[in-house]
Coordinates of C-alpha atoms and ligand atoms in Angstrom, one line a residue:
X1 CA 0.0 0.0 0.0
X2 CA 1.3 3.5 -0.8
X3 CA 1.8 5.8 2.1
X4 CA 3.0 9.4 2.1
X5 CA 5.0 10.6 5.1
X6 CA 5.6 14.3 5.7
X7 CA 8.5 15.6 7.8
X8 CA 11.2 18.4 7.8
X9 CA 12.9 19.1 4.5
X10 CA 16.5 18.8 5.6
X11 CA 18.6 18.4 2.4
X12 CA 17.3 19.2 -1.0
X13 CA 17.0 16.9 -4.0
X14 CA 15.0 13.9 -5.1
X15 CA 15.9 10.3 -4.9
X16 CA 14.2 7.0 -5.6
X17 CA 15.6 3.8 -4.0
X18 CA 15.3 0.9 -1.6
X19 CA 14.9 1.3 2.1
X20 CA 17.6 0.1 4.4
X21 CA 16.4 0.1 8.0
X22 CA 18.9 1.1 10.6
X23 CA 18.1 0.0 14.1
X24 CA 14.8 -1.1 12.6
X25 CA 15.1 -4.5 14.0
X26 CA 11.7 -4.6 15.7
X27 CA 12.1 -7.9 17.4
X28 CA 8.4 -8.4 17.9
X29 CA 7.7 -8.1 14.1
X30 CA 10.7 -9.6 12.4
X31 CA 10.0 -12.5 10.2
X32 CA 7.1 -13.8 8.0
X33 CA 5.2 -16.9 7.0
X34 CA 6.9 -18.9 4.3
X35 CA 6.0 -21.6 1.7
X36 CA 7.2 -25.2 2.1
X37 CA 9.5 -24.7 -0.9
X38 CA 11.4 -22.0 1.1
X39 CA 12.3 -24.2 4.1
X40 CA 15.8 -25.2 2.9
X41 CA 16.7 -21.7 1.9
X42 CA 15.6 -20.4 5.4
X43 CA 17.7 -23.0 7.1
X44 CA 20.7 -22.1 5.0
X45 CA 20.1 -18.4 6.0
X46 CA 20.0 -19.4 9.6
X47 CA 23.3 -21.2 9.3
X48 CA 24.9 -18.2 7.6
X49 CA 23.7 -16.0 10.5
X50 CA 25.1 -18.3 13.1
X51 CA 28.5 -18.1 11.4
X52 CA 28.3 -14.3 11.1
X53 CA 27.1 -13.8 14.7
X54 CA 29.7 -16.0 16.2
X55 CA 32.5 -14.3 14.2
X56 CA 31.1 -10.9 15.5
X57 CA 31.0 -12.1 19.1
X58 CA 34.5 -13.5 19.0
X59 CA 35.8 -10.2 17.6
X60 CA 33.9 -8.3 20.3
X61 CA 35.4 -10.6 22.9
X62 CA 38.9 -9.9 21.6
X63 CA 38.3 -6.1 21.5
X64 CA 36.8 -6.0 25.0
X65 CA 39.6 -8.1 26.4
X66 CA 42.1 -5.6 25.1
X67 CA 40.1 -2.5 26.1
X68 CA 38.5 -3.6 29.4
X69 CA 39.8 -6.9 30.5
X70 CA 39.4 -10.7 30.1
X71 CA 36.7 -11.1 32.7
X72 CA 34.4 -8.5 31.2
X73 CA 35.0 -10.0 27.7
X74 CA 34.0 -13.5 28.8
X75 CA 30.3 -12.8 28.5
X76 CA 30.7 -12.5 24.8
X77 CA 32.6 -15.8 24.7
X78 CA 29.7 -17.4 26.5
X79 CA 27.3 -15.8 24.0
X80 CA 29.3 -17.1 21.1
X81 CA 28.8 -20.6 22.5
X82 CA 25.1 -20.0 22.9
X83 CA 24.9 -18.9 19.3
X84 CA 26.5 -22.2 18.2
X85 CA 24.5 -24.3 20.6
X86 CA 23.3 -27.4 18.6
X87 CA 20.1 -27.5 20.7
X88 CA 19.2 -24.0 19.6
X89 CA 19.9 -24.9 15.9
X90 CA 17.7 -27.9 16.2
X91 CA 14.8 -25.9 17.7
X92 CA 15.2 -23.2 15.0
X93 CA 15.2 -25.7 12.2
X94 CA 12.2 -27.4 13.7
X95 CA 10.3 -24.1 13.9
X96 CA 11.1 -23.3 10.2
X97 CA 9.8 -26.7 9.1
X98 CA 6.7 -27.1 11.2
X99 CA 5.6 -23.5 11.8
X100 CA 6.5 -22.5 8.3
X101 CA 8.1 -19.2 9.4
X102 CA 11.2 -17.5 8.1
X103 CA 14.6 -17.8 10.0
X104 CA 14.0 -14.5 11.9
X105 CA 10.7 -15.7 13.4
X106 CA 12.1 -19.1 14.1
X107 CA 15.1 -17.7 15.9
X108 CA 12.9 -15.4 18.0
X109 CA 10.5 -18.2 19.0
X110 CA 13.4 -20.5 19.9
X111 CA 15.3 -17.8 21.9
X112 CA 12.1 -16.8 23.8
X113 CA 11.2 -20.4 24.6
X114 CA 14.7 -21.1 25.9
X115 CA 14.8 -17.8 27.9
X116 CA 11.5 -18.7 29.5
X117 CA 13.0 -22.1 30.6
X118 CA 15.9 -20.2 32.2
X119 CA 13.6 -17.8 33.9
X120 CA 11.5 -20.5 35.4
X121 CA 14.5 -21.8 37.3
X122 CA 14.2 -18.9 39.7
X123 CA 17.9 -18.6 40.1
X124 CA 19.8 -15.4 39.7
X125 CA 22.4 -17.0 37.5
X126 CA 19.9 -18.5 35.1
X127 CA 17.8 -15.3 35.1
X128 CA 20.9 -13.6 33.7
X129 CA 21.2 -16.4 31.1
X130 CA 17.7 -15.6 30.0
X131 CA 18.7 -12.1 29.2
X132 CA 21.7 -13.5 27.3
X133 CA 19.5 -15.8 25.4
X134 CA 17.3 -13.0 24.2
X135 CA 20.3 -11.0 23.3
X136 CA 21.7 -13.8 21.3
X137 CA 18.3 -14.1 19.5
X138 CA 18.3 -10.4 18.7
X139 CA 21.9 -10.6 17.4
X140 CA 21.0 -13.5 15.1
X141 CA 18.0 -11.7 13.7
X142 CA 20.1 -8.6 13.1
X143 CA 22.6 -10.7 11.1
X144 CA 19.6 -12.2 9.2
X145 CA 18.3 -8.7 8.4
X146 CA 21.8 -7.5 7.4
X147 CA 22.2 -4.8 10.0
X148 CA 25.2 -4.8 12.2
X149 CA 25.3 -4.9 16.0
X150 CA 25.1 -1.1 16.3
X151 CA 22.2 -1.1 13.9
X152 CA 24.3 0.2 11.1
X153 CA 24.0 -1.6 7.8
X154 CA 26.8 -3.7 6.5
X155 CA 27.4 -4.1 2.7
X156 CA 25.3 -1.2 1.6
X157 CA 24.1 -1.5 -2.0
X158 CA 24.6 1.5 -4.2
X159 CA 21.5 3.7 -4.1
X160 CA 20.3 2.7 -0.6
X161 CA 18.0 4.9 1.3
X162 CA 18.8 4.9 5.0
X163 CA 15.8 4.9 7.3
X164 CA 16.6 5.4 11.0
X165 CA 15.3 6.8 14.3
X166 CA 18.4 9.1 14.4
X167 CA 22.0 9.0 13.4
X168 CA 24.9 10.3 15.4
X169 CA 27.9 11.8 13.6
X170 CA 29.8 8.7 14.6
X171 CA 27.2 6.5 13.0
X172 CA 27.5 8.3 9.7
X173 CA 31.3 8.1 10.0
X174 CA 31.1 4.3 10.3
X175 CA 28.8 4.0 7.2
X176 CA 29.8 3.7 3.6
X177 CA 28.1 7.0 3.1
X178 CA 28.9 7.3 -0.6
X179 CA 26.5 4.4 -1.3
X180 CA 23.6 6.2 0.4
X181 CA 21.2 8.0 -2.0
X182 CA 18.9 9.6 0.6
X183 CA 18.3 9.7 4.4
X184 CA 14.9 9.4 6.2
X185 CA 14.9 9.9 9.9
X186 CA 12.3 9.9 12.7
X187 CA 14.2 12.5 14.6
X188 CA 16.3 15.6 13.9
X189 CA 15.8 19.1 12.6
X190 CA 17.1 21.1 9.6
X191 CA 20.4 21.9 11.2
X192 CA 21.1 18.7 13.1
X193 CA 24.5 17.4 12.1
X194 CA 23.2 14.6 10.1
X195 CA 21.2 17.1 8.0
X196 CA 24.3 19.1 7.4
X197 CA 26.3 16.1 6.4
X198 CA 23.5 15.1 4.0
X199 CA 23.6 18.5 2.4
X200 CA 27.4 18.6 2.1
X201 CA 27.3 15.2 0.3
X202 CA 24.4 16.3 -1.9
X203 CA 22.1 13.5 -0.5
X204 CA 18.4 14.4 -0.1
X205 CA 17.2 14.0 3.4
X206 CA 13.8 14.2 5.2
X207 CA 14.0 14.3 9.0
X208 CA 11.7 14.7 12.0
X209 CA 9.2 12.2 10.6
X210 CA 8.5 10.8 14.1
X211 CA 7.5 7.3 13.1
X212 CA 8.9 6.6 9.7
X213 CA 10.7 3.5 11.1
X214 CA 7.4 2.0 12.0
X215 CA 5.7 2.7 8.6
X216 CA 8.7 1.6 6.5
X217 CA 10.0 -1.9 6.1
X218 CA 13.4 -2.9 4.9
X219 CA 13.3 -3.4 1.2
X220 CA 10.3 -1.0 0.6
X221 CA 10.6 1.3 -2.5
X222 CA 10.9 4.9 -1.4
X223 CA 10.6 8.2 -3.2
X224 CA 12.3 10.9 -1.2
X225 CA 11.6 14.6 -1.9
X226 CA 14.1 16.6 0.1
X227 CA 12.6 19.9 -1.0
X228 CA 9.1 19.2 0.1
X229 CA 10.1 17.0 3.1
X230 CA 8.0 14.1 1.7
X231 CA 8.6 10.4 1.6
X232 CA 6.4 8.1 -0.5
X233 CA 6.4 4.5 0.5
X234 CA 5.8 1.8 -2.1
X235 CA 4.4 4.2 -4.8
X236 CA 1.9 3.2 -7.5
X237 CA 3.3 3.0 -11.0
X238 CA 1.7 6.3 -11.9
X239 CA 3.3 8.1 -8.9
X240 CA 6.6 6.4 -9.6
X241 CA 6.6 7.5 -13.3
X242 CA 5.7 11.1 -12.4
X243 CA 8.5 11.2 -10.0
X244 CA 10.9 9.9 -12.6
X245 CA 10.1 12.8 -14.8
X246 CA 11.1 15.1 -11.9
X247 CA 14.3 13.1 -11.4
X248 CA 15.2 13.7 -15.0
X249 CA 14.5 17.5 -14.7
X250 CA 16.8 17.5 -11.6
X251 CA 19.6 15.8 -13.6
X252 CA 19.1 18.4 -16.4
X253 CA 19.3 21.3 -13.9
X254 CA 22.5 19.9 -12.5
X255 CA 24.1 19.6 -15.9
X256 CA 23.1 23.2 -16.7
X257 CA 24.5 24.6 -13.4
X258 CA 27.7 22.8 -13.9
X259 CA 28.4 25.1 -16.9
X260 CA 28.8 27.9 -14.5
X261 CA 31.8 26.2 -12.8
X262 CA 34.5 28.4 -14.2
X263 CA 32.5 31.7 -14.1
X264 CA 33.0 34.2 -11.4
X265 CA 30.5 34.8 -8.7
X266 CA 29.5 38.5 -9.3
X267 CA 26.2 40.2 -9.6
X268 CA 25.1 41.7 -12.9
X269 CA 26.4 45.1 -11.8
X270 CA 29.8 43.7 -10.8
X271 CA 29.6 43.2 -7.0
X272 CA 31.9 40.3 -6.1
X273 CA 30.7 37.8 -3.5
X274 CA 33.1 35.1 -2.5
X275 CA 31.5 31.7 -2.9
X276 CA 33.0 29.1 -0.7
X277 CA 32.2 25.5 0.4
X278 CA 31.8 23.9 3.8
X279 CA 33.8 20.7 4.2
X280 CA 34.3 18.0 6.9
X281 CA 37.4 16.2 5.8
X282 CA 40.4 16.1 3.5
X283 CA 38.7 13.9 1.0
X284 CA 36.3 16.6 0.0
X285 CA 38.9 18.9 -1.6
X286 CA 38.2 17.7 -5.2
X287 CA 34.5 18.2 -4.7
X288 CA 35.1 21.8 -3.7
X289 CA 37.1 22.4 -6.9
X290 CA 34.6 20.5 -9.1
X291 CA 31.7 22.6 -7.7
X292 CA 33.5 25.8 -8.8
X293 CA 33.8 27.1 -5.2
X294 CA 36.4 29.8 -4.7
X295 CA 37.7 28.4 -1.4
X296 CA 36.5 26.8 1.8
X297 CA 34.6 29.0 4.2
X298 CA 34.3 26.4 6.9
X299 CA 36.3 23.2 7.5
X300 CA 34.5 21.5 10.4
X301 CA 37.5 19.8 12.0
X302 CA 35.5 17.9 14.5
X303 CA 34.5 15.3 12.0
X304 CA 38.1 14.1 11.7
X305 CA 38.3 13.9 15.5
X306 CA 35.1 11.9 15.6
X307 CA 36.3 9.3 13.1
X308 CA 39.2 8.1 15.3
X309 CA 39.2 6.4 18.7
X310 CA 41.9 8.5 20.3
X311 CA 43.0 12.1 20.2
X312 CA 44.8 13.0 16.9
X313 CA 48.4 13.9 17.4
X314 CA 49.9 17.2 16.2
X315 CA 51.6 15.4 13.4
X316 CA 48.5 13.6 12.2
X317 CA 46.5 16.9 12.2
X318 CA 49.3 18.7 10.5
X319 CA 49.3 16.2 7.6
X320 CA 45.5 16.6 7.1
X321 CA 45.6 20.5 7.2
X322 CA 48.6 20.5 4.8
X323 CA 46.8 18.3 2.4
X324 CA 43.7 20.5 2.4
X325 CA 45.6 23.8 2.2
X326 CA 48.0 22.7 -0.5
X327 CA 45.2 20.9 -2.4
X328 CA 43.2 24.1 -2.6
X329 CA 46.0 26.7 -2.9
X330 CA 45.9 29.6 -3.8
X331 CA 42.2 29.5 -2.7
X332 CA 41.6 30.6 0.9
X333 CA 40.6 27.9 3.5
X334 CA 38.9 28.8 6.7
X335 CA 39.7 26.1 9.2
X336 CA 37.6 26.2 12.3
X337 CA 39.3 25.1 15.5
X338 CA 37.7 22.0 17.2
X339 CA 34.0 22.4 17.8
X340 CA 33.6 19.2 19.9
X341 CA 31.2 18.7 22.8
X342 CA 27.4 19.0 22.8
X343 CA 26.1 16.5 20.2
X344 CA 29.6 16.0 18.8
X345 CA 31.0 14.0 21.6
X346 CA 34.5 12.6 21.5
X347 CA 34.2 9.4 23.6
X348 CA 38.0 9.2 24.3
X349 CA 37.9 12.5 26.1
X350 CA 35.7 10.9 28.8
X351 CA 33.8 14.2 29.4
X352 CA 31.2 14.1 32.1
X353 CA 27.6 14.0 31.0
X354 CA 26.0 17.4 31.0
X355 CA 22.4 18.4 31.7
X356 CA 22.4 20.9 28.8
X357 CA 25.1 19.9 26.3
X358 CA 24.3 22.7 23.8
X359 CA 24.9 25.2 26.6
X360 CA 27.8 23.3 28.0
X361 CA 31.5 22.6 27.5
X362 CA 31.8 22.7 23.7
X363 CA 34.0 24.3 21.1
X364 CA 36.3 27.1 22.2
X365 CA 35.2 26.6 25.9
X366 CA 36.6 23.0 25.8
X367 CA 39.8 24.1 24.0
X368 CA 40.4 26.8 26.5
X369 CA 39.9 24.4 29.3
X370 CA 42.1 21.7 27.8
X371 CA 44.9 23.9 26.5
X372 CA 47.8 21.4 26.8
X373 CA 45.9 18.3 25.8
X374 CA 43.8 19.7 22.9
X375 CA 44.3 23.4 22.0
X376 CA 48.1 23.7 21.9
X377 CA 48.8 20.7 19.5
X378 CA 45.8 21.8 17.4
X379 CA 47.1 25.3 17.0
X380 CA 50.6 24.2 16.4
X381 CA 49.4 21.8 13.6
X382 CA 47.4 24.6 12.0
X383 CA 50.3 27.1 12.1
X384 CA 52.8 24.5 10.8
X385 CA 50.4 23.9 7.9
X386 CA 49.8 27.6 7.2
X387 CA 52.8 27.9 4.9
X388 CA 51.2 25.4 2.4
X389 CA 48.3 27.6 1.4
X390 CA 46.1 30.5 2.4
X391 CA 44.9 29.7 5.9
X392 CA 42.3 31.6 7.9
X393 CA 41.9 30.3 11.5
X394 CA 38.4 30.6 13.0
X395 CA 37.3 30.2 16.6
X396 CA 33.8 28.8 17.2
X397 CA 31.3 29.7 19.8
X398 CA 32.9 32.9 20.9
X399 CA 30.6 34.5 23.4
X400 CA 32.8 37.3 24.8
X401 CA 35.8 39.4 24.0
X402 CA 37.7 37.7 26.8
X403 CA 37.4 34.3 25.1
X404 CA 38.7 35.8 21.8
X405 CA 41.6 37.4 23.6
X406 CA 42.5 34.2 25.4
X407 CA 42.3 32.1 22.2
X408 CA 44.5 34.6 20.4
X409 CA 47.0 34.6 23.2
X410 CA 47.3 30.8 22.9
X411 CA 47.8 31.2 19.2
X412 CA 50.5 33.7 19.7
X413 CA 52.2 31.4 22.2
X414 CA 52.1 28.5 19.8
X415 CA 53.5 30.7 17.1
X416 CA 56.4 31.9 19.3
X417 CA 57.1 28.3 20.2
X418 CA 57.3 27.2 16.6
X419 CA 59.4 30.1 15.5
X420 CA 61.8 29.4 18.4
X421 CA 62.0 25.8 17.1
X422 CA 62.9 27.2 13.7
X423 CA 59.6 26.1 12.1
X424 CA 58.1 28.7 9.7
X425 CA 54.6 30.1 10.0
X426 CA 52.8 32.0 7.3
X427 CA 52.9 35.8 7.5
X428 CA 49.6 36.0 5.6
X429 CA 47.3 34.5 8.3
X430 CA 43.9 35.8 9.2
X431 CA 42.2 35.1 12.5
X432 CA 38.5 35.4 12.8
X433 CA 35.5 34.1 14.8
X434 CA 32.2 32.5 14.2
X435 CA 29.3 34.8 15.2
X436 CA 26.8 32.2 16.4
X437 CA 26.2 33.1 20.0
X438 CA 23.8 36.1 20.3
X439 CA 26.1 38.0 22.6
X440 CA 28.7 38.0 19.9
X441 CA 26.3 39.6 17.4
X442 CA 25.2 42.1 20.0
X443 CA 28.9 43.0 20.8
X444 CA 30.0 42.7 17.1
X445 CA 31.5 46.2 17.3
X446 CA 33.9 45.2 20.1
X447 CA 34.8 41.8 18.6
X448 CA 35.4 43.3 15.1
X449 CA 38.0 45.6 16.5
X450 CA 40.1 42.6 17.5
X451 CA 39.8 40.1 14.6
X452 CA 40.2 39.9 10.9
X453 CA 36.8 38.4 9.9
X454 CA 33.4 37.2 11.0
X455 CA 31.6 34.2 9.8
X456 CA 28.0 34.0 10.9
X457 CA 26.9 30.6 12.0
X458 CA 23.2 30.7 11.6
X459 CA 22.6 27.1 12.8
X460 CA 23.6 28.0 16.3
X461 CA 22.7 31.6 16.1
X462 CA 19.1 30.5 15.4
X463 CA 19.2 27.9 18.1
X464 CA 20.4 30.3 20.8
X465 CA 18.4 33.3 19.7
X466 CA 15.2 31.5 19.4
X467 CA 15.9 29.2 22.4
X468 CA 15.2 26.2 20.2
X469 CA 17.3 23.0 20.2
X470 CA 18.5 22.6 16.6
X471 CA 17.8 18.9 16.6
X472 CA 14.4 18.9 18.2
X473 CA 11.7 18.2 15.5
X474 CA 8.9 19.1 17.9
X475 CA 9.9 22.8 17.8
X476 CA 11.3 22.9 14.3
X477 CA 8.9 25.8 13.6
X478 CA 11.2 28.0 15.6
X479 CA 14.3 26.8 13.8
X480 CA 14.1 29.4 11.0
X481 CA 16.7 32.0 10.1
X482 CA 13.9 34.2 8.7
X483 CA 12.6 35.3 12.1
X484 CA 13.1 39.1 12.4
X485 CA 15.0 38.6 15.7
X486 CA 17.6 36.5 13.9
X487 CA 17.7 38.8 10.8
X488 CA 18.4 41.9 13.0
X489 CA 21.4 40.2 14.6
X490 CA 22.8 39.2 11.2
X491 CA 22.3 42.7 9.8
X492 CA 24.0 44.2 12.9
X493 CA 26.9 41.8 12.6
X494 CA 27.6 42.7 9.0
X495 CA 27.2 46.4 9.6
X496 CA 29.5 46.5 12.7
X497 CA 32.0 44.3 11.0
X498 CA 32.1 46.7 8.0
X499 CA 32.4 49.7 10.2
X500 CA 35.7 48.2 11.6
X501 CA 36.8 47.3 8.1
X502 CA 36.7 43.5 8.3
X503 CA 35.0 41.1 5.9
X504 CA 31.9 39.3 7.0
X505 CA 30.8 36.0 5.7
X506 CA 28.3 33.3 6.6
X507 CA 28.9 29.6 6.9
X508 CA 25.6 28.5 8.6
X509 CA 23.0 26.7 6.5
X510 CA 21.3 30.0 5.6
X511 CA 24.2 30.9 3.3
X512 CA 23.2 28.2 0.9
X513 CA 19.4 28.9 0.9
X514 CA 18.4 30.3 -2.5
X515 CA 15.7 32.4 -0.8
X516 CA 18.2 33.9 1.6
X517 CA 20.9 34.9 -0.9
X518 CA 19.4 38.1 -2.4
X519 CA 18.6 39.3 1.2
X520 CA 22.1 38.6 2.4
X521 CA 23.6 40.4 -0.5
X522 CA 21.3 43.3 0.2
X523 CA 22.6 43.4 3.8
X524 CA 26.1 43.6 2.4
X525 CA 27.5 40.1 3.0
X526 CA 31.0 39.5 1.6
X527 CA 31.3 35.8 1.5
X528 CA 28.9 32.8 1.5
X529 CA 30.0 29.3 2.5
X530 CA 27.7 26.4 2.0
X531 CA 27.4 22.7 1.3
X532 CA 29.4 21.9 -1.8
X533 CA 26.3 20.8 -3.7
X534 CA 24.6 24.2 -3.2
X535 CA 27.5 26.2 -4.7
X536 CA 26.4 26.1 -8.4
X537 CA 22.8 27.2 -7.7
X538 CA 24.0 30.0 -5.4
X539 CA 26.3 31.2 -8.2
X540 CA 23.4 31.2 -10.7
X541 CA 21.3 33.3 -8.3
X542 CA 24.2 35.8 -7.7
X543 CA 24.9 36.1 -11.4
X544 CA 21.2 36.8 -12.1
X545 CA 20.9 39.5 -9.4
X546 CA 21.8 43.2 -9.2
X547 CA 22.6 45.1 -6.0
X548 CA 19.8 47.6 -6.4
X549 CA 17.3 44.7 -6.4
X550 CA 19.2 43.0 -3.4
X551 CA 19.0 46.2 -1.4
X552 CA 15.3 46.7 -2.2
X553 CA 14.7 43.1 -1.0
X554 CA 16.3 43.9 2.4
X555 CA 14.4 47.2 2.7
X556 CA 11.1 45.4 2.1
X557 CA 11.9 42.5 4.6
X558 CA 12.9 45.1 7.3
X559 CA 9.2 46.0 7.5
X560 CA 7.9 42.5 7.7
X561 CA 7.0 41.0 11.1
X562 CA 6.6 37.3 10.6
X563 CA 9.0 34.6 9.4
X564 CA 6.4 33.0 7.2
X565 CA 5.7 36.2 5.4
X566 CA 9.4 36.8 4.9
X567 CA 10.0 33.3 3.6
X568 CA 7.1 33.4 1.2
X569 CA 8.3 36.8 -0.2
X570 CA 11.9 35.7 -0.5
X571 CA 11.0 32.3 -2.1
X572 CA 9.1 34.3 -4.8
X573 CA 12.2 36.4 -5.4
X574 CA 14.5 33.4 -5.7
X575 CA 12.1 31.5 -8.0
X576 CA 12.2 34.4 -10.4
X577 CA 16.0 34.3 -10.4
X578 CA 16.3 30.6 -11.1
X579 CA 13.1 30.2 -13.2
X580 CA 14.9 29.2 -16.5
X581 CA 17.4 26.8 -15.1
X582 CA 16.6 23.1 -15.9
X583 CA 14.0 24.0 -18.5
Ligands
PEP1 C1 26.6 27.2 12.6 O1 26.4 27.0 13.8 O2 25.9 27.8 11.8 C2 27.8 26.5 12.1 C3 28.1 26.7 10.8 O3 28.4 25.6 12.9 P1 27.9 24.1 13.2 O4 26.7 23.8 12.3 O5 29.0 23.2 12.8 O6 27.6 24.2 14.6
MG2 MG1 27.8 26.2 15.2

């Protein structure tokens, strides 16, 4: 049956593909009735799952023994034995044959029956074995369904559509993300990190769907519309064919936009706006060049720290920054110092749990607290790499002038240290801050006097100005950069920055929004940094615009009082500007 689900449009684009459920192993529903002819195949599937599960458990046992100790690891050794238990195999095979159910159902029935026997023994030891038995059953079912222990899919097929409750940055890091053609999530908002990742990879995403994982089964055909925030499950032929026509138009538009690659990003009347890309790792350098971006306006360094299981050394960091800077030279590259903490946890730092992580020890706060362990090697690596390209260092989450001064003092110390060691540092180095905490926007005049540039981070600026958790779908109506309160802070930041003679850019998601671009130009923005995939469209808009129109847009928006009115007006303006692309 066809179902249409509506959520938050998190990453634009269309995609048709097959659902891969992550953590969708609903133990109570897994499995199905089978025909007699399928019995042998189901038994073979079960045997394969036993092999895979015992291999996994033995590996976990080894890893745990090394990390935690032999005694703690032994539980997994015991579970490996339970998985291979001939008695369990016999019961499962019996269930497949007589109940005519698939291997998943047969395993669950067998594990539950055995767990009940353990429980009836009324002994603490056996009660624990009952829990182990259910665990083993779940693990076998996960193997049968092709999802790994953590719920992440193994052996992703090209064109898979990931359907999950939520995905942490570490989950996406562990996934073969290039095979994913769309993401569909129960949780999350427009600026949750998984949404950002999807945009930077050009993968359509719909988030905040609440219960997509209960409506969608693994293997369902999905049509994902990342612009409307809609997911169609098992479409009729007519719906599928209509969607295919739109997919073709999307491909045509992409081809047309790619022709702008070598052209400069200037308005019709000659105002230059630097168009840059946001990246999360060294492997995205070629994508930046291919998109026709003029540099990187935000390198989110935290992603490289999330992908490893211990702190990166100065040397390891240096190699990565050097590769990015030299790969993009002479283009400028803004590297943001580590923005870890909040939802971007680094497990190896063993940070205490916080009541309000988004208001807690994250970004520059963490670096200033852990100067020796984190900040010093980080800054030294950046400075050492500075001679290989055009580096701009950016401090995130600056809330006060004191923080900026303290961060700059650390940078100066690191520089002096390196020079004393005879290691060169670039003379042409800019130091700036993200304006993403409302106090920084309010005090933009003071901060601008002591740095070289501002980059406005609208994802956090909206979150903190509107007091709205950026990942909470229940209040996503507040997560909008078109609220007048947010626009006033942005305009103020640009104006105060210019008064002090520094350039002001934007690297939050607003920068890549077609509706926002004319408005931002009207406010006087100097640089826009966005998901690589959004660069060609932004260039088309800028090249179709003139500054008189942009200023008029800002003047009109100034008088508007609601975000929906502003959005509707600006979407109309943007539509005019891109009307002929893809026709
Ligand atoms: C922002 O807050 O707008 C930003 C660019 O930083 P991040 O999304 O990484 O927090
Ligand atoms: Mg931020």
